[in-house]
Tab-separated table of C-alpha atoms in Angstrom:
chain	number	residue	atom	x	y	z
Z	1	MET	CA	41.675	7.666	94.093
Z	2	ILE	CA	39.603	4.737	95.285
Z	3	THR	CA	36.524	6.813	94.554
Z	4	SER	CA	37.692	7.486	90.983
Z	5	PHE	CA	38.313	3.773	90.377
Z	6	ARG	CA	34.800	2.986	91.650
Z	7	HIS	CA	33.259	5.528	89.247
Z	8	ASP	CA	35.107	3.981	86.291
Z	9	ASN	CA	33.799	0.519	87.175
Z	10	GLU	CA	30.250	1.833	87.431
Z	11	LYS	CA	30.549	3.433	83.953
Z	12	LYS	CA	31.819	0.176	82.453
Z	13	ILE	CA	28.990	-1.766	84.090
Z	14	ARG	CA	26.444	0.767	82.772
Z	15	ARG	CA	27.866	0.499	79.240
Z	16	ARG	CA	27.700	-3.280	79.366
Z	17	LYS	CA	24.080	-3.150	80.471
Z	18	ILE	CA	23.161	-0.752	77.666
Z	19	LEU	CA	25.008	-2.889	75.107
Z	20	GLY	CA	23.296	-5.991	76.451
Z	21	VAL	CA	19.882	-4.385	76.143
Z	22	PHE	CA	20.601	-3.457	72.510
Z	23	LEU	CA	21.818	-6.973	71.747
Z	24	VAL	CA	18.720	-8.520	73.275
Z	25	LEU	CA	16.499	-6.088	71.384
Z	26	ALA	CA	18.278	-6.830	68.106
Z	27	LEU	CA	17.999	-10.571	68.695
Z	28	PHE	CA	14.322	-10.165	69.506
Z	29	ILE	CA	13.721	-8.277	66.262
Z	30	LEU	CA	15.522	-10.921	64.231
Z	31	VAL	CA	13.790	-13.892	65.825
Z	32	PHE	CA	10.277	-12.518	66.150
Z	33	ARG	CA	8.221	-10.419	63.674
Z	34	THR	CA	7.543	-7.188	65.497
Z	35	PRO	CA	5.964	-3.850	64.603
Z	36	VAL	CA	9.474	-2.453	64.407
Z	37	GLU	CA	10.336	-4.859	61.603
Z	38	GLU	CA	7.141	-3.992	59.841
Z	39	GLN	CA	7.960	-0.318	60.150
Z	40	LEU	CA	11.409	-0.908	58.697
Z	41	ALA	CA	9.893	-2.903	55.844
Z	42	GLY	CA	7.430	-0.079	55.290
Z	43	VAL	CA	10.291	2.383	55.029
Z	44	VAL	CA	11.991	0.167	52.442
Z	45	HIS	CA	8.809	-0.122	50.372
Z	46	PHE	CA	8.210	3.612	50.649
Z	47	ILE	CA	11.642	4.265	49.175
Z	48	ALA	CA	11.465	1.504	46.543
Z	49	ARG	CA	7.951	2.149	45.244
Z	50	PRO	CA	8.830	5.297	43.237
Z	51	LEU	CA	11.703	3.372	41.686
Z	52	PHE	CA	9.407	0.501	40.671
Z	53	SER	CA	6.842	2.991	39.393
Z	54	ALA	CA	9.477	4.759	37.346
Z	55	ALA	CA	10.708	1.453	35.929
Z	56	ASN	CA	7.157	0.407	35.070
Z	57	SER	CA	6.521	3.780	33.486
Z	58	VAL	CA	9.595	3.374	31.312
Z	59	THR	CA	8.528	-0.163	30.377
Z	60	ASP	CA	4.990	0.962	29.610
Z	61	SER	CA	6.341	3.875	27.620
Z	62	LEU	CA	8.549	1.582	25.548
Z	63	ALA	CA	5.661	-0.818	25.015
Z	64	SER	CA	3.398	2.063	24.047
Z	65	THR	CA	6.053	3.354	21.656
Z	66	ARG	CA	6.373	-0.074	20.021
Z	67	ALA	CA	2.589	-0.358	19.814
Z	68	TYR	CA	2.401	3.152	18.368
Z	69	PHE	CA	4.875	2.449	15.595
Z	70	SER	CA	3.294	-0.956	14.920
Z	71	SER	CA	-0.114	0.676	14.754
Z	72	LYS	CA	1.289	3.430	12.556
Z	73	ARG	CA	2.685	0.859	10.123
Z	74	SER	CA	-0.671	-0.931	10.048
Z	75	LEU	CA	-2.487	2.339	9.455
Z	76	ARG	CA	-0.038	3.259	6.696
Z	77	ASP	CA	-0.581	-0.103	4.978
Z	78	GLU	CA	-4.339	0.220	5.349
Z	79	ASN	CA	-4.193	3.780	4.023
Z	80	THR	CA	-2.268	2.584	0.972
Z	81	ARG	CA	-4.844	-0.131	0.340
Z	82	LEU	CA	-7.726	2.301	0.708
Z	83	GLN	CA	-5.984	4.840	-1.521
Z	84	ASP	CA	-5.598	2.189	-4.230
Z	85	ALA	CA	-9.287	1.337	-3.899
Z	86	LEU	CA	-10.200	5.028	-4.032
Z	87	ASP	CA	-8.091	5.536	-7.150
Z	88	MET	CA	-9.868	2.629	-8.805
Z	89	VAL	CA	-13.329	3.900	-7.856
Z	90	THR	CA	-12.474	7.429	-8.974
Z	91	ALA	CA	-11.111	6.292	-12.319
Z	92	GLU	CA	-13.992	3.901	-12.882
Z	93	SER	CA	-16.577	6.533	-12.002
Z	94	TYR	CA	-14.902	9.073	-14.248
Z	95	SER	CA	-14.671	6.740	-17.209
Z	96	ARG	CA	-18.146	5.298	-16.851
Z	97	GLU	CA	-20.060	8.528	-16.312
Z	98	VAL	CA	-18.306	11.390	-18.103
Z	99	LEU	CA	-16.347	9.976	-21.017
Z	100	ARG	CA	-18.818	7.205	-21.743
Z	101	SER	CA	-21.659	9.734	-22.179
Z	102	GLU	CA	-19.502	11.805	-24.540
Z	103	ASN	CA	-18.649	8.702	-26.557
Z	104	GLU	CA	-22.275	7.599	-26.779
Z	105	ALA	CA	-23.271	11.071	-27.965
Z	106	LEU	CA	-20.612	10.938	-30.683
Z	107	LYS	CA	-21.716	7.483	-31.840
Z	108	SER	CA	-25.321	8.680	-31.936
Z	109	VAL	CA	-24.353	11.568	-34.214
Z	110	LEU	CA	-22.414	9.188	-36.475
Z	111	GLY	CA	-25.290	6.699	-36.534
Z	112	ARG	CA	-23.082	3.907	-35.179
Z	113	HIS	CA	-24.397	1.789	-32.328
Z	114	ALA	CA	-22.423	-1.037	-30.783
Z	115	THR	CA	-23.435	-3.223	-27.874
Z	116	ARG	CA	-20.339	-4.631	-26.231
Z	117	SER	CA	-20.436	-7.886	-24.319
Z	118	LEU	CA	-17.673	-9.076	-22.022
Z	119	LEU	CA	-16.259	-12.547	-21.605
Z	120	LEU	CA	-14.938	-13.129	-18.086
Z	121	ALA	CA	-11.545	-14.850	-17.808
Z	122	ARG	CA	-9.641	-15.972	-14.736
Z	123	VAL	CA	-5.971	-15.032	-14.445
Z	124	LEU	CA	-3.983	-18.239	-14.018
Z	125	ALA	CA	-0.574	-16.560	-13.810
Z	126	SER	CA	0.313	-12.900	-13.293
Z	127	PRO	CA	3.658	-11.231	-14.179
Z	128	GLY	CA	5.171	-12.585	-10.973
Z	129	ARG	CA	4.642	-16.171	-12.196
Z	130	ALA	CA	4.267	-15.767	-15.959
Z	131	PRO	CA	6.974	-14.405	-18.289
Z	132	TYR	CA	7.669	-10.721	-17.734
Z	133	ASP	CA	4.730	-8.400	-18.520
Z	134	THR	CA	2.402	-11.206	-19.576
Z	135	LEU	CA	-0.680	-12.884	-18.137
Z	136	ILE	CA	-1.967	-16.406	-18.674
Z	137	ILE	CA	-5.767	-16.688	-18.655
Z	138	ASP	CA	-8.127	-19.678	-18.612
Z	139	THR	CA	-10.007	-18.991	-21.869
Z	140	GLY	CA	-8.865	-20.011	-25.331
Z	141	GLU	CA	-9.958	-21.254	-28.734
Z	142	SER	CA	-12.811	-23.290	-27.262
Z	143	LEU	CA	-14.555	-20.017	-26.348
Z	144	GLY	CA	-13.680	-18.199	-29.554
Z	145	VAL	CA	-10.722	-16.227	-28.205
Z	146	ALA	CA	-8.483	-14.933	-30.997
Z	147	VAL	CA	-5.102	-13.262	-31.276
Z	148	GLY	CA	-5.452	-9.471	-31.121
Z	149	THR	CA	-8.416	-9.410	-28.723
Z	150	PRO	CA	-8.026	-6.565	-26.198
Z	151	VAL	CA	-7.957	-7.501	-22.520
Z	152	LEU	CA	-9.724	-5.195	-20.058
Z	153	VAL	CA	-10.097	-4.708	-16.320
Z	154	ASP	CA	-12.700	-2.830	-14.277
Z	155	GLY	CA	-13.161	0.764	-15.367
Z	156	ASP	CA	-12.702	0.058	-19.098
Z	157	PHE	CA	-8.914	0.065	-18.774
Z	158	ALA	CA	-7.168	-1.939	-21.501
Z	159	VAL	CA	-4.091	-3.689	-20.108
Z	160	GLY	CA	-2.983	-5.728	-23.111
Z	161	GLU	CA	-4.094	-8.087	-25.846
Z	162	ILE	CA	-4.086	-11.768	-26.695
Z	163	THR	CA	-0.839	-12.772	-28.425
Z	164	GLN	CA	-1.042	-16.580	-28.169
Z	165	VAL	CA	-4.113	-18.821	-28.064
Z	166	PHE	CA	-4.410	-22.466	-27.007
Z	167	GLY	CA	-7.386	-24.751	-26.558
Z	168	GLU	CA	-8.307	-23.745	-22.999
Z	169	SER	CA	-5.905	-20.884	-22.287
Z	170	ALA	CA	-4.257	-17.841	-23.803
Z	171	VAL	CA	-1.283	-15.531	-23.282
Z	172	VAL	CA	-1.861	-11.812	-22.771
Z	173	THR	CA	1.008	-9.431	-23.521
Z	174	LEU	CA	0.653	-6.251	-21.481
Z	175	TYR	CA	0.754	-2.903	-23.244
Z	176	SER	CA	3.292	-1.753	-20.647
Z	177	SER	CA	5.906	-4.292	-21.775
Z	178	SER	CA	9.226	-2.581	-22.348
Z	179	GLY	CA	9.575	-1.165	-25.859
Z	180	ASN	CA	5.898	-1.490	-26.754
Z	181	GLU	CA	4.312	1.480	-28.539
Z	182	LEU	CA	0.661	2.281	-27.845
Z	183	PRO	CA	-1.355	4.937	-29.756
Z	184	VAL	CA	-3.201	7.127	-27.219
Z	185	THR	CA	-4.773	10.539	-26.783
Z	186	VAL	CA	-3.800	12.811	-23.897
Z	187	GLY	CA	-5.409	15.590	-21.897
Z	188	SER	CA	-8.577	17.605	-22.364
Z	189	SER	CA	-7.470	18.436	-25.901
Z	190	SER	CA	-7.255	14.700	-26.781
Z	191	THR	CA	-3.819	15.226	-28.305
Z	192	PRO	CA	-2.809	12.088	-30.257
Z	193	THR	CA	0.598	10.655	-29.414
Z	194	ILE	CA	2.487	7.436	-28.724
Z	195	ALA	CA	2.939	5.960	-25.249
Z	196	TYR	CA	6.016	3.825	-24.644
Z	197	GLY	CA	5.840	0.900	-22.257
Z	198	VAL	CA	8.561	0.876	-19.611
Z	199	GLY	CA	7.463	-2.306	-17.799
Z	200	GLY	CA	5.457	-3.151	-14.710
Z	201	GLY	CA	2.293	-1.300	-15.721
Z	202	ASN	CA	4.106	1.996	-16.351
Z	203	PHE	CA	4.261	4.169	-19.472
Z	204	ARG	CA	6.116	7.232	-20.718
Z	205	ILE	CA	5.011	9.944	-23.138
Z	206	VAL	CA	7.008	12.870	-24.549
Z	207	LEU	CA	5.001	15.927	-25.628
Z	208	PRO	CA	5.616	19.592	-26.431
Z	209	ARG	CA	5.724	21.601	-23.235
Z	210	GLY	CA	2.764	23.763	-24.226
Z	211	ILE	CA	0.214	20.924	-24.257
Z	212	PRO	CA	-1.702	21.050	-20.950
Z	213	VAL	CA	-1.458	17.790	-19.003
Z	214	THR	CA	-2.064	17.396	-15.275
Z	215	VAL	CA	-1.765	14.574	-12.767
Z	216	GLY	CA	-4.991	12.568	-12.736
Z	217	ASP	CA	-5.796	13.049	-16.432
Z	218	MET	CA	-7.100	9.957	-18.204
Z	219	ILE	CA	-5.062	8.530	-21.085
Z	220	GLU	CA	-7.465	7.239	-23.729
Z	221	ILE	CA	-7.020	4.608	-26.419
Z	222	PRO	CA	-8.686	5.843	-29.628
Z	223	THR	CA	-11.318	3.156	-30.276
Z	224	LEU	CA	-15.049	3.306	-30.979
Z	225	ALA	CA	-15.911	1.964	-27.525
Z	226	PRO	CA	-14.291	3.941	-24.686
Z	227	LEU	CA	-11.029	2.346	-23.565
Z	228	TYR	CA	-8.368	3.849	-21.332
Z	229	ALA	CA	-4.656	3.167	-21.062
Z	230	GLY	CA	-4.085	4.657	-17.601
Z	231	VAL	CA	-4.039	7.731	-15.390
Z	232	VAL	CA	-1.332	10.411	-15.408
Z	233	ASP	CA	0.894	9.907	-12.367
Z	234	ALA	CA	3.610	12.541	-12.921
Z	235	VAL	CA	4.493	15.387	-15.293
Z	236	ASN	CA	8.169	16.262	-15.627
Z	237	LYS	CA	9.006	19.746	-16.942
Z	238	GLN	CA	12.676	20.069	-16.080
Z	239	GLY	CA	14.559	23.173	-17.066
Z	240	SER	CA	13.422	25.465	-19.843
Z	241	GLY	CA	13.340	22.891	-22.634
Z	242	SER	CA	10.539	22.623	-25.162
Z	243	LEU	CA	9.436	19.119	-24.137
Z	244	GLN	CA	7.732	17.525	-21.154
Z	245	GLU	CA	7.683	13.915	-19.989
Z	246	ILE	CA	4.394	12.391	-18.859
Z	247	TYR	CA	4.352	9.203	-16.824
Z	248	PHE	CA	1.140	7.267	-16.388
Z	249	LYS	CA	0.070	3.909	-15.014
Z	250	TRP	CA	-2.963	1.745	-14.359
Z	251	PRO	CA	-4.965	2.494	-11.212
Z	252	MET	CA	-4.581	-1.105	-10.053
Z	253	ASN	CA	-1.808	-3.566	-9.275
Z	254	VAL	CA	-1.498	-5.882	-12.261
Z	255	HIS	CA	0.341	-8.431	-10.116
Z	256	THR	CA	-2.784	-9.042	-8.042
Z	257	LEU	CA	-5.325	-9.294	-10.870
Z	258	ARG	CA	-7.673	-12.248	-10.498
Z	259	PHE	CA	-10.043	-11.645	-13.411
Z	260	VAL	CA	-9.975	-9.834	-16.753
Z	261	TYR	CA	-12.535	-9.263	-19.496
Z	262	LEU	CA	-12.388	-9.962	-23.203
Z	263	PRO	CA	-14.714	-7.669	-25.189
Z	264	TYR	CA	-16.633	-8.633	-28.280
Z	265	SER	CA	-19.378	-6.636	-30.000
Z	266	GLU	CA	-22.626	-7.461	-31.634
Z	267	GLY	CA	-22.727	-5.780	-35.009
Z	268	VAL	CA	-19.456	-3.844	-34.756
Z	269	ARG	CA	-16.173	-5.523	-33.806
Z	270	THR	CA	-14.133	-3.818	-31.078
Z	271	GLU	CA	-10.905	-2.529	-32.613
Z	272	SER	CA	-7.716	-4.038	-31.272
Z	273	VAL	CA	-4.497	-2.159	-30.632
Z	274	PRO	CA	-1.614	-4.169	-32.118
Z	275	ILE	CA	1.402	-4.912	-29.959
Z	276	LYS	CA	4.479	-3.476	-31.648
């Protein structure tokens, strides 16, 4: 029995020694930087690094997504701008090369020759600042501007005519003003008809369904010198009715016009198209 008691005491003493060693070791690790601490820190970093990498990947992905959509918006805006410029160049090239040559040939046959000069005018106020569907320009009576003079932009497109004249300025009423009627010819067959202004540089024509008209066709104003009212933007042939609706517009934004041209001829006066 005495022997058993002695063995129990020895076990308790051994446990205390082991516990003491662990306490000393723990205290040593806490007080002093040891390789053990570095190893523990390494384990922590090893575990945490994939988490940080994943978080950074998510952040980078979100940033890339935002950049992608921002870039996509910029590209879309730039594409729209370039498309507008391309439409202008295409229309101008078409009008200047093809239809102009046909018109000159016709005038040669008729024995009528007209040299058209252009008077440059600065746009002082566009429809956003001037009354609806009008422009205010910086040329007037002092330069011989008169009521009824057509107003043109690049590509021989007629956008309106002078309706009021002052000493150093004039008011241009756009052909697209709501309710205005403009005599035009449409399609390869040059079918004569009336275009109705619907505002904002847009027009509407109603024709028999059988007359061929396609998107991109030029709408011409019947004058001696070649003038154009716009480019076909849409053709509506709903149902099985006998009519079709043609919508056309100018190949430029009238709200951003900076300059226009006032034509006058030497020998033959350029015909005006009255605003109705």
